[in-house]
Coordinates of N, CA and C in Angstrom, one line a residue:
X160 N -41.5 27.6 -50.4 CA -41.0 26.4 -50.0 C -39.7 26.1 -50.8
X161 N -38.7 25.5 -50.2 CA -37.5 25.2 -50.9 C -37.0 23.8 -50.6
X162 N -36.1 23.3 -51.4 CA -35.5 22.0 -51.2 C -34.1 22.3 -50.7
X163 N -33.7 21.6 -49.7 CA -32.3 21.7 -49.2 C -31.8 20.4 -48.6
X164 N -30.5 20.4 -48.3 CA -29.9 19.2 -47.8 C -29.6 19.5 -46.3
X165 N -29.9 18.6 -45.4 CA -29.6 18.7 -44.0 C -28.1 18.5 -43.8
X166 N -27.4 19.5 -43.3 CA -25.9 19.4 -43.1 C -25.5 19.4 -41.7
X167 N -26.4 19.5 -40.8 CA -26.0 19.4 -39.4 C -27.2 19.6 -38.5
X168 N -27.0 19.6 -37.2 CA -28.0 19.8 -36.2 C -27.5 20.8 -35.1
X169 N -28.5 21.4 -34.4 CA -28.2 22.3 -33.3 C -28.8 21.9 -32.0
X170 N -28.2 22.2 -30.9 CA -28.7 21.9 -29.6 C -28.8 23.2 -28.9
X171 N -29.9 23.4 -28.2 CA -30.1 24.6 -27.4 C -30.7 24.3 -26.1
X172 N -30.0 24.5 -25.0 CA -30.6 24.2 -23.7 C -31.5 25.3 -23.2
X173 N -31.3 26.5 -23.7 CA -32.1 27.7 -23.3 C -32.8 28.2 -24.5
X174 N -34.1 28.1 -24.5 CA -34.9 28.6 -25.7 C -36.3 28.9 -25.2
X175 N -37.1 29.5 -26.1 CA -38.5 29.8 -25.9 C -39.2 28.5 -25.4
X176 N -40.0 28.7 -24.4 CA -40.8 27.6 -23.8 C -41.6 26.8 -24.9
X177 N -42.0 27.5 -25.9 CA -42.8 26.9 -27.0 C -42.0 26.0 -27.9
X178 N -40.6 26.1 -27.8 CA -39.8 25.2 -28.6 C -39.2 24.0 -27.9
X179 N -39.5 23.9 -26.6 CA -38.9 22.8 -25.9 C -39.4 21.5 -26.4
X180 N -38.4 20.5 -26.6 CA -38.7 19.2 -27.1 C -38.6 19.1 -28.6
X181 N -38.2 20.1 -29.3 CA -38.1 20.1 -30.7 C -36.7 20.0 -31.1
X182 N -36.4 19.4 -32.3 CA -35.1 19.3 -32.9 C -34.8 20.4 -33.9
X183 N -33.6 20.9 -33.9 CA -33.3 21.9 -34.9 C -32.2 21.4 -35.9
X184 N -32.4 21.6 -37.1 CA -31.5 21.1 -38.1 C -30.9 22.3 -39.0
X185 N -29.7 22.2 -39.4 CA -29.1 23.2 -40.3 C -29.3 22.7 -41.7
X186 N -29.9 23.5 -42.6 CA -30.3 23.1 -43.9 C -29.6 24.1 -44.9
X187 N -29.0 23.5 -45.9 CA -28.4 24.3 -47.0 C -29.2 24.1 -48.2
X188 N -29.8 25.2 -48.7 CA -30.6 25.1 -49.9 C -29.8 24.6 -51.1
X189 N -30.5 23.8 -52.0 CA -29.8 23.3 -53.1 C -29.4 24.5 -54.0
X190 N -28.4 24.3 -54.8 CA -27.8 25.4 -55.5 C -28.9 26.1 -56.4
X191 N -29.7 25.4 -57.1 CA -30.7 25.9 -58.0 C -31.8 26.6 -57.3
X192 N -32.0 26.4 -56.0 CA -33.1 27.1 -55.3 C -32.6 28.1 -54.3
X193 N -31.3 28.3 -54.3 CA -30.7 29.3 -53.4 C -31.1 30.7 -53.6
X194 N -31.8 31.3 -52.7 CA -32.3 32.6 -52.8 C -31.4 33.7 -52.1
X195 N -30.2 33.4 -52.0 CA -29.3 34.3 -51.3 C -28.9 33.8 -49.9
X196 N -29.6 32.9 -49.4 CA -29.3 32.3 -48.1 C -28.3 31.1 -48.3
X197 N -27.2 31.1 -47.5 CA -26.3 30.0 -47.6 C -26.8 28.8 -46.8
X198 N -27.3 29.1 -45.5 CA -27.8 28.0 -44.7 C -28.9 28.6 -43.8
X199 N -29.8 27.8 -43.3 CA -30.8 28.2 -42.4 C -31.0 27.2 -41.3
X200 N -31.6 27.6 -40.2 CA -32.0 26.6 -39.2 C -33.5 26.4 -39.3
X201 N -33.8 25.1 -39.3 CA -35.3 24.8 -39.4 C -35.6 23.8 -38.3
X202 N -36.8 24.0 -37.8 CA -37.3 23.0 -36.8 C -37.7 21.8 -37.5
X203 N -37.4 20.6 -36.9 CA -37.7 19.3 -37.6 C -38.7 18.6 -36.8
X204 N -39.9 18.4 -37.4 CA -40.9 17.7 -36.7 C -41.2 16.3 -37.3
X205 N -40.4 16.0 -38.3 CA -40.6 14.7 -39.0 C -39.5 13.7 -38.9
X206 N -38.4 14.1 -38.3 CA -37.3 13.2 -38.1 C -36.3 13.0 -39.2
X207 N -36.0 14.2 -39.9 CA -35.0 14.1 -41.0 C -33.6 13.9 -40.4
X208 N -32.8 13.3 -41.2 CA -31.4 13.0 -40.8 C -30.4 13.8 -41.6
X209 N -29.2 13.9 -41.1 CA -28.1 14.6 -41.8 C -27.8 13.8 -43.1
X210 N -27.7 14.6 -44.2 CA -27.5 14.1 -45.5 C -28.7 13.9 -46.3
X211 N -29.9 14.0 -45.7 CA -31.2 13.9 -46.5 C -31.6 15.2 -47.1
X212 N -32.2 15.1 -48.3 CA -32.8 16.2 -48.9 C -34.2 16.4 -48.4
X213 N -34.6 17.7 -48.0 CA -35.9 17.9 -47.4 C -36.6 19.1 -48.0
X214 N -37.9 19.2 -47.7 CA -38.7 20.3 -48.1 C -38.8 21.2 -46.9
X215 N -38.6 22.5 -47.1 CA -38.6 23.5 -46.0 C -39.6 24.5 -46.3
X216 N -40.6 24.7 -45.4 CA -41.5 25.8 -45.5 C -41.0 27.0 -44.6
X217 N -41.3 28.2 -45.1 CA -40.8 29.3 -44.3 C -41.9 30.3 -44.0
X218 N -41.6 31.2 -43.0 CA -42.6 32.2 -42.6 C -43.8 31.6 -41.9
X219 N -45.0 32.2 -42.2 CA -46.2 31.7 -41.5 C -46.5 30.3 -41.9
X220 N -46.2 29.9 -43.1 CA -46.4 28.5 -43.6 C -45.7 27.5 -42.7
X221 N -44.5 27.9 -42.2 CA -43.7 27.0 -41.4 C -44.4 26.8 -40.0
X222 N -45.0 27.8 -39.5 CA -45.7 27.7 -38.2 C -47.0 26.9 -38.4
X223 N -47.7 27.1 -39.5 CA -48.9 26.3 -39.7 C -48.5 24.9 -40.0
X224 N -47.5 24.6 -40.8 CA -47.1 23.3 -41.2 C -46.6 22.4 -40.1
X225 N -46.1 23.0 -39.0 CA -45.7 22.2 -37.9 C -46.7 22.4 -36.7
X226 N -47.9 22.9 -37.0 CA -48.9 23.1 -36.0 C -48.5 23.8 -34.7
X227 N -47.7 24.9 -34.9 CA -47.2 25.7 -33.8 C -47.4 27.2 -34.2
X228 N -48.7 27.5 -34.4 CA -49.0 28.9 -34.9 C -48.6 30.0 -34.0
X229 N -48.3 29.7 -32.7 CA -47.9 30.8 -31.8 C -46.5 30.7 -31.3
X230 N -45.7 29.9 -32.0 CA -44.3 29.7 -31.6 C -43.4 30.5 -32.5
X231 N -42.2 30.9 -32.1 CA -41.2 31.7 -32.9 C -40.5 30.8 -33.9
X232 N -41.2 30.3 -34.9 CA -40.7 29.5 -35.9 C -40.7 30.2 -37.3
X233 N -39.6 30.2 -38.0 CA -39.5 30.9 -39.3 C -39.2 29.9 -40.4
X234 N -38.8 28.7 -40.1 CA -38.5 27.6 -41.1 C -38.8 26.3 -40.4
X235 N -39.4 25.4 -41.2 CA -39.8 24.1 -40.7 C -39.6 23.0 -41.8
X236 N -39.0 21.9 -41.4 CA -38.8 20.8 -42.3 C -40.2 20.1 -42.3
X237 N -40.8 20.1 -43.5 CA -42.2 19.5 -43.6 C -42.2 18.3 -44.5
X238 N -41.1 17.9 -45.1 CA -41.1 16.7 -45.9 C -39.7 16.2 -46.2
X239 N -39.5 14.9 -46.4 CA -38.2 14.4 -46.8 C -38.4 13.9 -48.3
X240 N -37.4 14.3 -49.1 CA -37.5 14.0 -50.5 C -37.0 12.6 -50.7
X241 N -37.8 11.7 -51.2 CA -37.5 10.3 -51.4 C -36.8 10.1 -52.7
X242 N -37.3 10.8 -53.7 CA -36.8 10.7 -55.1 C -37.0 12.0 -55.8
X243 N -36.1 12.3 -56.7 CA -36.2 13.5 -57.5 C -35.0 13.7 -58.4
X244 N -34.9 14.9 -58.9 CA -33.8 15.1 -59.8 C -32.5 15.2 -59.1
X245 N -31.4 15.2 -59.8 CA -30.0 15.4 -59.2 C -29.9 16.9 -58.9
X246 N -30.0 17.2 -57.6 CA -30.1 18.6 -57.2 C -28.7 19.4 -57.4
X247 N -27.6 18.7 -57.5 CA -26.3 19.3 -57.6 C -25.9 19.6 -59.0
X248 N -26.7 19.3 -60.0 CA -26.3 19.6 -61.4 C -26.8 21.0 -61.8

């Protein structure tokens, strides 16, 4: 799991049938948690907004966390960070 900042959203009119009705957000991992990825696309089931810090689950944990075990999901926003450290230091 990583902490990231939502920096944008994506719209897709053609996608897997199992993803219809879901929102996709572009997440940039905070500098201290960056594992080589600059940005990733995560399915958003909790209603995160641009500019918010979020918790992102990846891999099979993402599919389980959003209750979509048979969908092509590799990253899911599973929480919004209400309070924490200054992630940019």
